[in-house]
Every structure is written in C-alpha cells, then in structure tokens.
Amino acid sequence: MRVLQVCAEIFPLLKTGGLADVAGALPPALAALGDEVRVLLPGFDAILDGLQEAVVVAELQPPPALHWGSGGTRLLWGRLPAVGEGVTAYVIDAPGYYRRPGGPYADANRHPYGDNHLRFALLGWVAAELAQGLDPFWHPTVLHAHDWHAGLAPVYLRAAQQARHQHFAGSVFTVHNLAYQGGFAGHHFQELGLPSDFWGVNGVEFHGQLGFMKGGLYFADRITTVSPTYAREIQGHEQGCGLDGLLRTRGVDLSGILNGVDDAVWHPATDALLPANYDVDALDGKAACKAALQQELGLTVDPARPLLCIVSRLTEQKGLHLVLEALPGLRALGWQFAMLGSGDAWMETAFAEAAAAHPGDIAVRIGYDERFAHRLIAGSDAIAVPSRFEPCGLTQLYGLKYGTLPLVRRVGGLADTVADTRLETLDRDATGFVFDEFSAGALLWAAERAAALFRRPADWRTVQQRAMRQDFGWTAAARHYQALYRQVSA
C-alpha cells in the first residue's frame, strides 16, 4: 500500500513530544513490511535543513485565506536520511507560515501563533491534494493524519470526494493526546474554503468553536489512539474531553494500537550515548551508567541507594505536582531523585528549589536534552510516570528496555505496558510498580514497595531482566496499522 503520513514534527529533526518519535519510527517499520510510505510535513527550519535532494513537486494554489504572501507556496519532495534510509517526505515550503524564530506552535514567549488555524489548515489541504493526484508520479491509497495539527486532512479529503463523487484514498486519524484539540474561534471556519454544511455538530464545529481534532474524529474513515486502554477511556466522560459522545458513536471505527520503541535509537546494548553498554544478560554496564550519572549530577555516589528518575513535561496532567509533594517521603525511603523536563513555570521553580536544598539527593535539569535523557534513563534504577491520564507513554517503555523499572499509575498505555510487582506476581509477570489513586500517598506506597525490592538484589534482577525482555518493538504496531489500512483502502 501507498501511505501518506501527515504530521507536524518528526524525530530526530523536530521534536516537542512523543508524536515525533512515532512519526519517525512508523514509516521505516511499515516499509520493512512492504508498504511504500511518504511523510508530509510543514516546512519548519529544522525540517528543511534535514531535507536532501529536494525537488519542487508543485507550485501550490490553496484557498485564498490559506495562501501566505506573494512569493508563492511550493511543495518539495526529498529524502530524510536522518530519520532513516529510504524515508522520503513532502515538505510545504511556505516561509511566512513556518520559518519563524519561535517554536513550531508558539513564539519564544510560549504564546500560540494567531494564525495557527491557517498554518495547519494548509497542512491538511495539501494532504488532500496529494490524495487527488497533486504529484502525478505518486498518490497515496491511505492518508494517515496525526493529532490536531493534521486534523483537517480527512476533512478536506472528504470534501473533495463529495464534490467530485470519487473515492481517492482511505483515511486514518490517530489521536496522540485528546486534551490538545486545536480549537479556534468559530468565525475562522469561513477562511478554510470548506463546504458550508461542514460547519455544525455533524462537522468541525465544537461548542461554537472550530475544532481541528473534532474534524478529524468526525470525517476520518477509521480512528486510532495509542493504546487499547486509552481508546476505552476516551469514550467516557472523565477522559473524553467533551468528545466522548462522538467517540462512543464512532466506537466501531475506534481502536487502540500501542506505540513501540525504536531499537535503532533506544537499546542499551548499542546506545552510543551511554558511558557503558549493557544487555539483559550482562548488566554490569548499567552499574557503571549509574555511577557516572550520580557523579555528573552531583548526587552522592552510592550504588546501594536507589535512584528514581523522571523525563517529562512539567504539567498537572503528568502528575508532577504529586512528585513535588512526595519528595520528602521519597528521601525518607532512601531514594535519590533526578529529573529532566520543562513546563509550568511554578513547577520548574519548585523542583529547582528542591534540588538546591538537597544537592546530594535531588538533581534537576530544566529543559529537554535528548542525549542526556538516554544517560538519565540508563543510569537510574526506576522511572516514574504518575500521570492523571496517559494515552500511551513512551518513557516507561524506554525504562523497560533499559532495565529501569517503571513506577506508574494504572491508566492508559501505562496500564497496558507495566505489570505490578507483588509477592504473587514476582515469579510470573512483574515488570514494575503500579498504583491506582491519583495521590502522593499512593505514589509513595509504590515507591516504598520498589525500595523494598531494591534491597533484595536477586529479586530486583529477576524483575529487571523480565522487563528488559518485553517486546514493544514497532513491528507489531506496524502490522496492526497495515490491517487497518487494508480496511480503509478496500
């Protein structure tokens, strides 16, 4: 099958979250199974810098409101060798929209760009044009759009198919996080060039707003999200973010496919970013990674003290306020704590102050550093993901791979990937530590159980090695997507 993947970012060229990891890993995995995959991306600086052997496919003539400036908007095609050999991409070269000094979605002050509805409507419109033959040498049989940024791709595709009474391609829309919906003032609908009857409850209108996520959910042929449990959760009021009614209506078309781990990027035996390599049968290198990490962070170098890490956005959704509340208790249990992340300013300040007050026990780095994230996960004994909700989660999968036992809340993809360690499960399926209540007390109870197991090295190694043997590679996920693509392209 010929698959066009539509997304706003891709690892390693541009990453703000787990979406980029998925966008970078899925095309090679599908290609290995025989599919022909191309990626459509906005022409951000980092994307254009990574595009090689670029050629102009077309001069674009989008609806008037989507067209930026008088210099023209072009569609380029080329290779993305940094993503993977054989990965090719279409890139929308619209400098006025995409080549800006801030981030991909917001300026340097973290204020969303006022024209984001046009910037990402253009992405969806170009996807639909490619499905209709914009590139005379290649057109997709399946259009696979990711998250709200690409939410209008199935919408424009449906509009074109209705207008021309022709089926061009099947569409799949993947929700990576339902909480981020791409909502804009309703009057912007008039700027998109869509049929007037697409506005309304049976369309892109969501409580008077223009909803990019809503459009993708309503018009795509199939909907996926990134874990089976999250697919069930978002059909309920608590995690449905106001869209649970629509999702229940489309329940027969909704499925959950777990994200995977890219072995080429995340594997302790071959990871060039680590001070020492190791694998499931030879774990000495992990002890060396821990000692090096403790020294790098100014923590007390002590192999007998368990080290808990976090790599995360600092938000309430991720449960990081629970961690702040639990820090004194964690120290009392003997844990050291190291964190990498950025987000809410008050959390950044609170974690930095905790590290300054207890430099031998707590270390915090504000920001994101991909290279350091590898060293942090490899050098820690456990990794915490105490989320209020979690569509899939990737850091717990990295933790499993690196023998860094996950300590997680039983929600979303965390529930699907981590099996709790209890006396009756120790020799059966235990791979980490799981708690249910969204509270600091529940987190501390799981941390206490983890610390107790850490003091029994043989049992810890049993669970650690079982965790490392779990298979969350991309091949299984790619096969599930293939089966879905066959349904919509038939």
Tab-separated table of C-alpha atoms in Angstrom:
chain	number	residue	atom	x	y	z
A	1	MET	CA	0.000	0.000	0.000
A	2	ARG	CA	0.998	3.609	-0.527
A	3	VAL	CA	0.650	5.512	2.733
A	4	LEU	CA	0.903	9.270	3.228
A	5	GLN	CA	1.667	10.074	6.860
A	6	VAL	CA	0.696	13.647	7.775
A	7	CYS	CA	2.217	15.194	10.890
A	8	ALA	CA	3.773	18.376	12.252
A	9	GLU	CA	7.045	17.010	13.640
A	10	ILE	CA	9.374	14.050	13.227
A	11	PHE	CA	12.303	12.686	15.241
A	12	PRO	CA	15.196	13.478	15.139
A	13	LEU	CA	14.669	16.659	13.106
A	14	LEU	CA	11.944	18.301	15.199
A	15	LYS	CA	10.514	17.024	18.457
A	16	THR	CA	8.290	18.546	21.129
A	17	GLY	CA	6.839	15.258	22.417
A	18	GLY	CA	6.089	11.612	21.734
A	19	LEU	CA	4.330	12.393	18.438
A	20	ALA	CA	7.727	12.987	16.827
A	21	ASP	CA	9.026	9.598	17.993
A	22	VAL	CA	6.039	7.844	16.441
A	23	ALA	CA	6.287	9.844	13.217
A	24	GLY	CA	9.952	8.946	12.881
A	25	ALA	CA	9.649	5.245	13.716
A	26	LEU	CA	6.457	4.167	11.929
A	27	PRO	CA	7.490	4.808	8.290
A	28	PRO	CA	10.599	2.562	8.420
A	29	ALA	CA	8.627	-0.126	10.259
A	30	LEU	CA	5.913	-0.089	7.601
A	31	ALA	CA	8.487	-0.045	4.816
A	32	ALA	CA	10.107	-3.158	6.291
A	33	LEU	CA	6.731	-4.888	5.892
A	34	GLY	CA	6.453	-3.873	2.248
A	35	ASP	CA	4.439	-0.653	2.320
A	36	GLU	CA	5.523	2.489	0.497
A	37	VAL	CA	5.353	5.388	2.952
A	38	ARG	CA	5.887	9.093	2.413
A	39	VAL	CA	5.596	11.801	5.045
A	40	LEU	CA	4.014	15.242	4.637
A	41	LEU	CA	5.470	17.938	6.907
A	42	PRO	CA	5.342	21.719	7.312
A	43	GLY	CA	8.475	23.492	6.144
A	44	PHE	CA	9.900	24.413	9.539
A	45	ASP	CA	13.599	25.312	9.540
A	46	ALA	CA	14.649	22.034	11.156
A	47	ILE	CA	12.675	20.026	8.593
A	48	LEU	CA	14.047	21.912	5.598
A	49	ASP	CA	17.577	21.635	6.971
A	50	GLY	CA	17.191	17.843	7.070
A	51	LEU	CA	15.665	17.526	3.583
A	52	GLN	CA	18.161	16.327	0.987
A	53	GLU	CA	17.995	16.116	-2.815
A	54	ALA	CA	14.890	18.319	-2.726
A	55	VAL	CA	12.917	18.913	-5.887
A	56	VAL	CA	9.848	21.071	-6.482
A	57	VAL	CA	6.749	18.934	-6.984
A	58	ALA	CA	4.236	21.736	-7.474
A	59	GLU	CA	3.506	25.412	-7.055
A	60	LEU	CA	0.540	25.424	-4.692
A	61	GLN	CA	-2.653	27.406	-5.170
A	62	PRO	CA	-4.575	26.878	-1.934
A	63	PRO	CA	-7.809	28.660	-0.995
A	64	PRO	CA	-7.163	32.416	-0.763
A	65	ALA	CA	-7.075	32.676	3.029
A	66	LEU	CA	-4.519	29.859	3.319
A	67	HIS	CA	-2.086	31.419	0.874
A	68	TRP	CA	0.759	33.312	2.516
A	69	GLY	CA	2.198	36.356	0.756
A	70	SER	CA	3.002	36.965	-2.871
A	71	GLY	CA	6.100	34.784	-3.119
A	72	GLY	CA	4.180	31.586	-3.696
A	73	THR	CA	3.884	28.376	-1.752
A	74	ARG	CA	5.710	25.316	-3.038
A	75	LEU	CA	5.598	21.615	-2.348
A	76	LEU	CA	9.019	19.990	-2.167
A	77	TRP	CA	9.953	16.329	-2.156
A	78	GLY	CA	13.199	14.812	-0.953
A	79	ARG	CA	14.921	12.350	1.360
A	80	LEU	CA	15.163	12.488	5.159
A	81	PRO	CA	18.274	10.383	5.857
A	82	ALA	CA	18.406	11.496	9.500
A	83	VAL	CA	15.038	9.794	10.033
A	84	GLY	CA	16.031	6.628	8.199
A	85	GLU	CA	17.472	5.421	4.942
A	86	GLY	CA	14.740	5.330	2.368
A	87	VAL	CA	12.423	7.709	4.258
A	88	THR	CA	11.127	10.384	1.889
A	89	ALA	CA	8.952	13.388	2.543
A	90	TYR	CA	6.877	16.098	1.001
A	91	VAL	CA	7.569	19.435	2.686
A	92	ILE	CA	5.382	22.527	2.356
A	93	ASP	CA	7.684	25.452	1.653
A	94	ALA	CA	5.667	28.409	2.951
A	95	PRO	CA	8.253	30.643	4.675
A	96	GLY	CA	5.739	33.136	6.029
A	97	TYR	CA	3.897	30.388	7.855
A	98	TYR	CA	6.648	28.084	9.008
A	99	ARG	CA	10.030	29.812	9.086
A	100	ARG	CA	9.703	31.740	12.317
A	101	PRO	CA	12.133	32.321	15.197
A	102	GLY	CA	9.896	30.656	17.819
A	103	GLY	CA	8.795	27.052	18.086
A	104	PRO	CA	6.535	25.167	15.686
A	105	TYR	CA	3.316	26.099	17.503
A	106	ALA	CA	4.136	29.122	19.666
A	107	ASP	CA	6.532	32.056	19.823
A	108	ALA	CA	9.501	32.453	22.153
A	109	ASN	CA	7.155	33.598	24.927
A	110	ARG	CA	5.057	30.423	24.526
A	111	HIS	CA	2.136	32.324	23.036
A	112	PRO	CA	0.395	30.306	20.293
A	113	TYR	CA	0.662	31.935	16.884
A	114	GLY	CA	-2.505	33.822	15.989
A	115	ASP	CA	-2.687	32.209	12.557
A	116	ASN	CA	-2.233	28.575	13.634
A	117	HIS	CA	-5.623	27.759	12.124
A	118	LEU	CA	-4.276	28.771	8.697
A	119	ARG	CA	-0.818	27.252	9.151
A	120	PHE	CA	-2.209	23.819	9.895
A	121	ALA	CA	-5.243	24.035	7.642
A	122	LEU	CA	-2.687	24.353	4.849
A	123	LEU	CA	-1.114	21.080	6.008
A	124	GLY	CA	-4.483	19.311	5.806
A	125	TRP	CA	-5.359	20.854	2.454
A	126	VAL	CA	-2.069	19.767	0.855
A	127	ALA	CA	-2.580	16.223	2.173
A	128	ALA	CA	-5.958	16.056	0.417
A	129	GLU	CA	-4.468	17.475	-2.771
A	130	LEU	CA	-1.806	14.762	-2.781
A	131	ALA	CA	-4.559	12.160	-2.429
A	132	GLN	CA	-6.164	13.638	-5.553
A	133	GLY	CA	-3.015	13.387	-7.650
A	134	LEU	CA	-1.063	16.602	-6.991
A	135	ASP	CA	2.095	14.570	-7.555
A	136	PRO	CA	1.496	12.878	-10.933
A	137	PHE	CA	4.104	10.206	-10.127
A	138	TRP	CA	2.767	9.081	-6.732
A	139	HIS	CA	-0.524	9.214	-4.908
A	140	PRO	CA	-1.492	7.501	-1.657
A	141	THR	CA	-4.072	4.808	-1.172
A	142	VAL	CA	-4.206	5.712	2.540
A	143	LEU	CA	-3.910	9.106	4.206
A	144	HIS	CA	-2.812	8.758	7.848
A	145	ALA	CA	-3.137	12.009	9.830
A	146	HIS	CA	-1.661	12.508	13.310
A	147	ASP	CA	-3.160	14.701	16.024
A	148	TRP	CA	-4.952	18.037	15.718
A	149	HIS	CA	-2.297	19.661	13.523
A	150	ALA	CA	-3.319	17.263	10.733
A	151	GLY	CA	-6.960	17.035	11.804
A	152	LEU	CA	-8.280	18.796	8.715
A	153	ALA	CA	-6.607	16.352	6.310
A	154	PRO	CA	-9.546	13.883	6.459
A	155	VAL	CA	-11.927	16.856	6.328
A	156	TYR	CA	-10.511	18.289	3.102
A	157	LEU	CA	-10.320	14.774	1.669
A	158	ARG	CA	-13.997	14.130	2.400
A	159	ALA	CA	-14.941	17.493	0.890
A	160	ALA	CA	-13.050	16.669	-2.309
A	161	GLN	CA	-14.593	13.197	-2.569
A	162	GLN	CA	-18.106	14.578	-2.149
A	163	ALA	CA	-17.525	17.366	-4.654
A	164	ARG	CA	-16.056	15.083	-7.303
A	165	HIS	CA	-18.099	11.947	-6.492
A	166	GLN	CA	-14.914	9.917	-6.386
A	167	HIS	CA	-13.010	7.938	-3.745
A	168	PHE	CA	-9.364	8.993	-3.734
A	169	ALA	CA	-7.915	7.374	-0.592
A	170	GLY	CA	-8.932	5.925	2.732
A	171	SER	CA	-8.234	7.986	5.839
A	172	VAL	CA	-6.978	7.136	9.314
A	173	PHE	CA	-6.762	9.697	12.114
A	174	THR	CA	-4.588	8.975	15.153
A	175	VAL	CA	-5.172	10.752	18.460
A	176	HIS	CA	-1.960	11.066	20.439
A	177	ASN	CA	-3.486	13.215	23.189
A	178	LEU	CA	-7.164	14.160	23.187
A	179	ALA	CA	-6.540	17.039	25.595
A	180	TYR	CA	-4.880	19.070	22.835
A	181	GLN	CA	-7.662	19.650	20.329
A	182	GLY	CA	-6.706	22.594	18.125
A	183	GLY	CA	-9.672	24.800	18.958
A	184	PHE	CA	-10.123	28.213	17.311
A	185	ALA	CA	-12.771	30.928	17.142
A	186	GLY	CA	-15.743	29.833	15.069
A	187	HIS	CA	-15.543	32.713	12.601
A	188	HIS	CA	-12.290	31.267	11.234
A	189	PHE	CA	-14.286	28.498	9.533
A	190	GLN	CA	-15.128	30.962	6.756
A	191	GLU	CA	-11.418	31.182	5.896
A	192	LEU	CA	-10.874	27.493	5.231
A	193	GLY	CA	-12.627	27.013	1.898
A	194	LEU	CA	-14.701	24.091	3.186
A	195	PRO	CA	-18.360	23.449	2.253
A	196	SER	CA	-20.751	25.422	4.438
A	197	ASP	CA	-22.514	22.253	5.598
A	198	PHE	CA	-19.275	21.062	7.212
A	199	TRP	CA	-19.997	23.600	9.962
A	200	GLY	CA	-22.214	22.202	12.654
A	201	VAL	CA	-22.407	19.374	15.140
A	202	ASN	CA	-22.057	16.945	12.213
A	203	GLY	CA	-18.804	18.540	11.166
A	204	VAL	CA	-15.968	20.665	12.513
A	205	GLU	CA	-18.000	22.804	14.937
A	206	PHE	CA	-17.388	22.067	18.623
A	207	HIS	CA	-19.400	24.142	21.102
A	208	GLY	CA	-19.243	27.152	18.813
A	209	GLN	CA	-15.546	26.758	18.090
A	210	LEU	CA	-13.687	25.470	15.062
A	211	GLY	CA	-12.282	22.113	16.155
A	212	PHE	CA	-9.437	20.531	14.197
A	213	MET	CA	-9.466	17.419	16.384
A	214	LYS	CA	-13.250	17.234	16.117
A	215	GLY	CA	-12.995	17.365	12.310
A	216	GLY	CA	-10.531	14.506	12.172
A	217	LEU	CA	-12.638	12.386	14.505
A	218	TYR	CA	-15.826	13.027	12.556
A	219	PHE	CA	-14.621	12.660	8.963
A	220	ALA	CA	-11.836	10.039	9.072
A	221	ASP	CA	-12.731	6.523	7.937
A	222	ARG	CA	-11.017	4.998	10.971
A	223	ILE	CA	-9.767	6.431	14.253
A	224	THR	CA	-6.891	5.109	16.302
A	225	THR	CA	-5.244	6.128	19.505
A	226	VAL	CA	-2.015	4.967	21.010
A	227	SER	CA	-3.114	2.279	23.467
A	228	PRO	CA	-6.112	-0.026	23.886
A	229	THR	CA	-6.924	1.237	27.381
A	230	TYR	CA	-6.861	4.886	26.297
A	231	ALA	CA	-9.207	4.016	23.409
A	232	ARG	CA	-11.708	2.814	26.012
A	233	GLU	CA	-11.073	5.671	28.446
A	234	ILE	CA	-11.731	8.473	25.964
A	235	GLN	CA	-15.230	7.124	25.352
A	236	GLY	CA	-16.069	8.057	28.941
A	237	HIS	CA	-16.825	11.439	30.473
A	238	GLU	CA	-13.688	11.699	32.642
A	239	GLN	CA	-11.157	11.473	29.825
A	240	GLY	CA	-13.318	12.218	26.788
A	241	CYS	CA	-12.574	15.966	26.942
A	242	GLY	CA	-16.084	16.736	25.719
A	243	LEU	CA	-15.737	14.454	22.688
A	244	ASP	CA	-16.753	11.229	24.407
A	245	GLY	CA	-20.219	11.262	22.840
A	246	LEU	CA	-18.793	11.430	19.322
A	247	LEU	CA	-16.221	8.771	20.173
A	248	ARG	CA	-18.883	6.421	21.502
A	249	THR	CA	-20.866	6.975	18.312
A	250	ARG	CA	-17.775	6.025	16.324
A	251	GLY	CA	-16.755	3.245	18.691
A	252	VAL	CA	-16.877	0.580	15.989
A	253	ASP	CA	-14.308	2.584	13.998
A	254	LEU	CA	-12.038	3.314	17.005
A	255	SER	CA	-9.117	1.136	18.045
A	256	GLY	CA	-6.018	1.422	20.194
A	257	ILE	CA	-2.584	0.486	18.843
A	258	LEU	CA	0.334	0.685	21.253
A	259	ASN	CA	3.313	2.780	20.277
A	260	GLY	CA	6.611	0.992	20.013
A	261	VAL	CA	10.260	1.554	20.830
A	262	ASP	CA	12.722	2.107	18.008
A	263	ASP	CA	15.606	-0.296	18.684
A	264	ALA	CA	17.871	1.744	16.438
A	265	VAL	CA	17.520	4.671	18.861
A	266	TRP	CA	16.742	3.050	22.201
A	267	HIS	CA	18.715	-0.085	23.057
A	268	PRO	CA	21.223	-0.275	25.920
A	269	ALA	CA	23.471	-2.739	24.097
A	270	THR	CA	24.107	-0.372	21.166
A	271	ASP	CA	23.294	3.107	22.533
A	272	ALA	CA	26.333	5.256	21.698
A	273	LEU	CA	25.146	7.966	24.112
A	274	LEU	CA	25.827	5.836	27.193
A	275	PRO	CA	29.086	5.744	29.160
A	276	ALA	CA	28.815	1.934	29.145
A	277	ASN	CA	26.645	-0.512	27.235
A	278	TYR	CA	24.832	-3.499	28.676
A	279	ASP	CA	22.103	-6.012	27.909
A	280	VAL	CA	19.710	-8.305	29.703
A	281	ASP	CA	22.338	-10.992	30.298
A	282	ALA	CA	25.254	-8.681	31.144
A	283	LEU	CA	24.125	-5.856	33.409
A	284	ASP	CA	27.479	-4.622	34.732
A	285	GLY	CA	27.367	-1.683	32.337
A	286	LYS	CA	24.179	-0.409	33.994
A	287	ALA	CA	26.008	-0.040	37.313
A	288	ALA	CA	28.674	1.964	35.508
A	289	CYS	CA	25.983	4.174	33.968
A	290	LYS	CA	24.525	4.811	37.428
A	291	ALA	CA	27.853	5.781	38.960
A	292	ALA	CA	28.603	8.106	36.040
A	293	LEU	CA	25.161	9.708	36.316
A	294	GLN	CA	25.432	10.262	40.067
A	295	GLN	CA	28.799	11.913	39.548
A	296	GLU	CA	27.570	14.030	36.617
A	297	LEU	CA	24.601	15.328	38.619
A	298	GLY	CA	26.465	15.900	41.884
A	299	LEU	CA	24.459	13.227	43.672
A	300	THR	CA	26.068	11.126	46.364
A	301	VAL	CA	27.809	8.291	44.517
A	302	ASP	CA	26.367	5.254	46.264
A	303	PRO	CA	25.301	2.084	44.417
A	304	ALA	CA	23.244	0.989	47.437
A	305	ARG	CA	20.851	3.946	47.154
A	306	PRO	CA	18.024	3.537	44.624
A	307	LEU	CA	17.790	6.331	42.045
A	308	LEU	CA	14.390	7.370	40.661
A	309	CYS	CA	14.212	9.498	37.514
A	310	ILE	CA	11.585	11.409	35.546
A	311	VAL	CA	11.721	12.633	31.932
A	312	SER	CA	8.582	14.637	31.328
A	313	ARG	CA	6.737	17.798	30.576
A	314	LEU	CA	6.091	19.531	33.902
A	315	THR	CA	2.311	19.673	33.946
A	316	GLU	CA	-0.539	18.657	36.217
A	317	GLN	CA	-1.587	16.040	33.654
A	318	LYS	CA	1.740	14.279	34.157
A	319	GLY	CA	1.237	14.195	37.933
A	320	LEU	CA	4.392	16.175	38.651
A	321	HIS	CA	2.742	18.108	41.492
A	322	LEU	CA	2.308	14.732	43.200
A	323	VAL	CA	6.046	14.147	42.874
A	324	LEU	CA	6.789	17.533	44.474
A	325	GLU	CA	4.543	16.614	47.376
A	326	ALA	CA	6.191	13.196	47.658
A	327	LEU	CA	9.844	14.338	47.550
A	328	PRO	CA	10.338	14.421	51.356
A	329	GLY	CA	8.832	10.969	51.630
A	330	LEU	CA	10.997	9.643	48.799
A	331	ARG	CA	14.132	10.911	50.531
A	332	ALA	CA	12.972	9.297	53.776
A	333	LEU	CA	12.664	5.984	51.931
A	334	GLY	CA	16.265	6.334	50.760
A	335	TRP	CA	15.598	7.358	47.170
A	336	GLN	CA	17.715	9.741	45.183
A	337	PHE	CA	15.770	11.689	42.561
A	338	ALA	CA	16.812	13.104	39.165
A	339	MET	CA	14.585	14.886	36.679
A	340	LEU	CA	14.742	16.306	33.170
A	341	GLY	CA	11.853	18.399	31.930
A	342	SER	CA	10.215	21.755	31.405
A	343	GLY	CA	6.721	23.146	31.538
A	344	ASP	CA	4.698	25.097	34.087
A	345	ALA	CA	6.905	27.861	35.476
A	346	TRP	CA	5.906	27.321	39.098
A	347	MET	CA	6.834	23.640	38.856
A	348	GLU	CA	10.191	24.437	37.278
A	349	THR	CA	10.917	26.798	40.186
A	350	ALA	CA	9.732	24.344	42.854
A	351	PHE	CA	11.843	21.467	41.533
A	352	ALA	CA	14.900	23.706	41.155
A	353	GLU	CA	14.500	24.887	44.756
A	354	ALA	CA	14.225	21.287	46.000
A	355	ALA	CA	17.443	20.393	44.180
A	356	ALA	CA	19.245	23.417	45.614
A	357	ALA	CA	18.138	22.464	49.126
A	358	HIS	CA	19.225	18.811	48.837
A	359	PRO	CA	22.051	18.634	46.265
A	360	GLY	CA	23.240	15.164	47.256
A	361	ASP	CA	19.776	13.667	46.958
A	362	ILE	CA	17.950	15.632	44.239
A	363	ALA	CA	19.113	16.829	40.824
A	364	VAL	CA	17.000	18.745	38.319
A	365	ARG	CA	17.664	19.907	34.777
A	366	ILE	CA	15.110	22.260	33.263
A	367	GLY	CA	14.678	21.921	29.512
A	368	TYR	CA	14.983	18.987	27.172
A	369	ASP	CA	18.191	17.256	26.128
A	370	GLU	CA	17.771	14.078	24.093
A	371	ARG	CA	21.322	12.899	24.749
A	372	PHE	CA	21.041	13.430	28.492
A	373	ALA	CA	17.660	11.649	28.523
A	374	HIS	CA	19.429	8.464	27.405
A	375	ARG	CA	22.064	8.754	30.147
A	376	LEU	CA	19.422	9.575	32.748
A	377	ILE	CA	17.225	6.586	31.974
A	378	ALA	CA	20.147	4.156	31.664
A	379	GLY	CA	21.728	5.333	34.925
A	380	SER	CA	18.581	5.239	37.056
A	381	ASP	CA	17.054	2.265	38.839
A	382	ALA	CA	13.431	3.277	38.333
A	383	ILE	CA	11.458	5.786	36.251
A	384	ALA	CA	8.233	7.406	37.436
A	385	VAL	CA	5.227	8.197	35.243
A	386	PRO	CA	2.464	9.185	37.711
A	387	SER	CA	0.085	10.650	35.134
A	388	ARG	CA	-3.515	11.698	35.646
A	389	PHE	CA	-4.081	10.356	32.125
A	390	GLU	CA	-1.593	8.931	29.644
A	391	PRO	CA	-2.553	7.997	26.066
A	392	CYS	CA	0.423	5.655	25.687
A	393	GLY	CA	3.557	6.922	27.338
A	394	LEU	CA	6.998	6.268	25.925
A	395	THR	CA	9.345	6.826	28.838
A	396	GLN	CA	8.036	3.761	30.659
A	397	LEU	CA	8.784	1.731	27.515
A	398	TYR	CA	12.312	3.129	27.455
A	399	GLY	CA	12.569	2.237	31.141
A	400	LEU	CA	11.553	-1.365	30.465
A	401	LYS	CA	14.095	-1.585	27.651
A	402	TYR	CA	16.904	-0.230	29.830
A	403	GLY	CA	16.110	-2.234	32.973
A	404	THR	CA	14.910	0.924	34.721
A	405	LEU	CA	11.752	-0.310	36.367
A	406	PRO	CA	8.672	1.851	35.719
A	407	LEU	CA	6.693	3.222	38.642
A	408	VAL	CA	3.385	4.222	37.077
A	409	ARG	CA	-0.277	4.937	37.659
A	410	ARG	CA	-2.709	2.367	36.276
A	411	VAL	CA	-4.090	4.469	33.428
A	412	GLY	CA	-3.999	4.495	29.617
A	413	GLY	CA	-0.975	2.960	27.986
A	414	LEU	CA	0.766	2.667	31.348
A	415	ALA	CA	-1.823	0.057	32.367
A	416	ASP	CA	-1.232	-1.803	29.096
A	417	THR	CA	2.553	-1.988	29.377
A	418	VAL	CA	3.571	-2.355	33.051
A	419	ALA	CA	2.659	-5.308	35.282
A	420	ASP	CA	2.711	-4.672	39.022
A	421	THR	CA	5.255	-6.389	41.252
A	422	ARG	CA	3.660	-8.196	44.171
A	423	LEU	CA	4.645	-11.345	46.031
A	424	GLU	CA	2.245	-13.424	43.945
A	425	THR	CA	3.459	-11.922	40.629
A	426	LEU	CA	7.194	-11.766	41.320
A	427	ASP	CA	7.939	-15.002	39.513
A	428	ARG	CA	5.236	-14.647	36.867
A	429	ASP	CA	4.778	-11.329	35.060
A	430	ALA	CA	6.009	-8.466	37.264
A	431	THR	CA	7.827	-5.693	35.342
A	432	GLY	CA	7.379	-2.588	37.501
A	433	PHE	CA	5.272	-0.915	40.176
A	434	VAL	CA	1.692	0.233	39.634
A	435	PHE	CA	-0.630	2.358	41.780
A	436	ASP	CA	-4.235	3.412	41.253
A	437	GLU	CA	-5.187	6.521	43.223
A	438	PHE	CA	-4.020	9.859	41.826
A	439	SER	CA	-2.330	10.987	45.026
A	440	ALA	CA	1.122	11.497	46.509
A	441	GLY	CA	0.326	8.857	49.116
A	442	ALA	CA	-0.360	6.195	46.502
A	443	LEU	CA	2.818	7.138	44.647
A	444	LEU	CA	4.825	6.837	47.880
A	445	TRP	CA	3.314	3.427	48.629
A	446	ALA	CA	4.512	2.174	45.234
A	447	ALA	CA	7.936	3.763	45.845
A	448	GLU	CA	8.141	2.034	49.226
A	449	ARG	CA	7.444	-1.333	47.620
A	450	ALA	CA	10.079	-0.582	44.966
A	451	ALA	CA	12.662	0.379	47.589
A	452	ALA	CA	11.958	-2.845	49.489
A	453	LEU	CA	12.525	-4.904	46.345
A	454	PHE	CA	15.719	-2.965	45.584
A	455	ARG	CA	17.108	-4.177	48.901
A	456	ARG	CA	16.689	-7.755	47.620
A	457	PRO	CA	19.130	-7.719	44.655
A	458	ALA	CA	18.273	-11.182	43.333
A	459	ASP	CA	14.553	-10.443	43.196
A	460	TRP	CA	15.203	-6.988	41.721
A	461	ARG	CA	17.281	-8.549	38.958
A	462	THR	CA	14.534	-11.086	38.232
A	463	VAL	CA	12.017	-8.317	37.613
A	464	GLN	CA	14.595	-6.163	35.835
A	465	GLN	CA	15.501	-8.890	33.349
A	466	ARG	CA	11.855	-9.727	32.699
A	467	ALA	CA	11.209	-6.057	31.997
A	468	MET	CA	14.085	-5.930	29.517
A	469	ARG	CA	12.748	-8.973	27.682
A	470	GLN	CA	9.371	-7.360	26.956
A	471	ASP	CA	8.805	-6.815	23.236
A	472	PHE	CA	7.409	-3.396	22.468
A	473	GLY	CA	9.050	-3.030	19.083
A	474	TRP	CA	7.484	-1.286	16.125
A	475	THR	CA	6.938	-4.398	14.023
A	476	ALA	CA	3.826	-5.470	15.933
A	477	ALA	CA	2.379	-1.950	15.814
A	478	ALA	CA	3.097	-1.656	12.093
A	479	ARG	CA	1.221	-4.908	11.416
A	480	HIS	CA	-1.833	-3.546	13.246
A	481	TYR	CA	-1.700	-0.362	11.149
A	482	GLN	CA	-1.345	-2.434	7.984
A	483	ALA	CA	-4.520	-4.353	8.821
A	484	LEU	CA	-6.328	-1.061	9.370
A	485	TYR	CA	-5.026	0.399	6.105
A	486	ARG	CA	-6.387	-2.611	4.219
A	487	GLN	CA	-9.843	-1.936	5.629
A	488	VAL	CA	-9.959	1.692	4.502
A	489	SER	CA	-8.297	1.202	1.108
A	490	ALA	CA	-10.530	-1.670	0.026
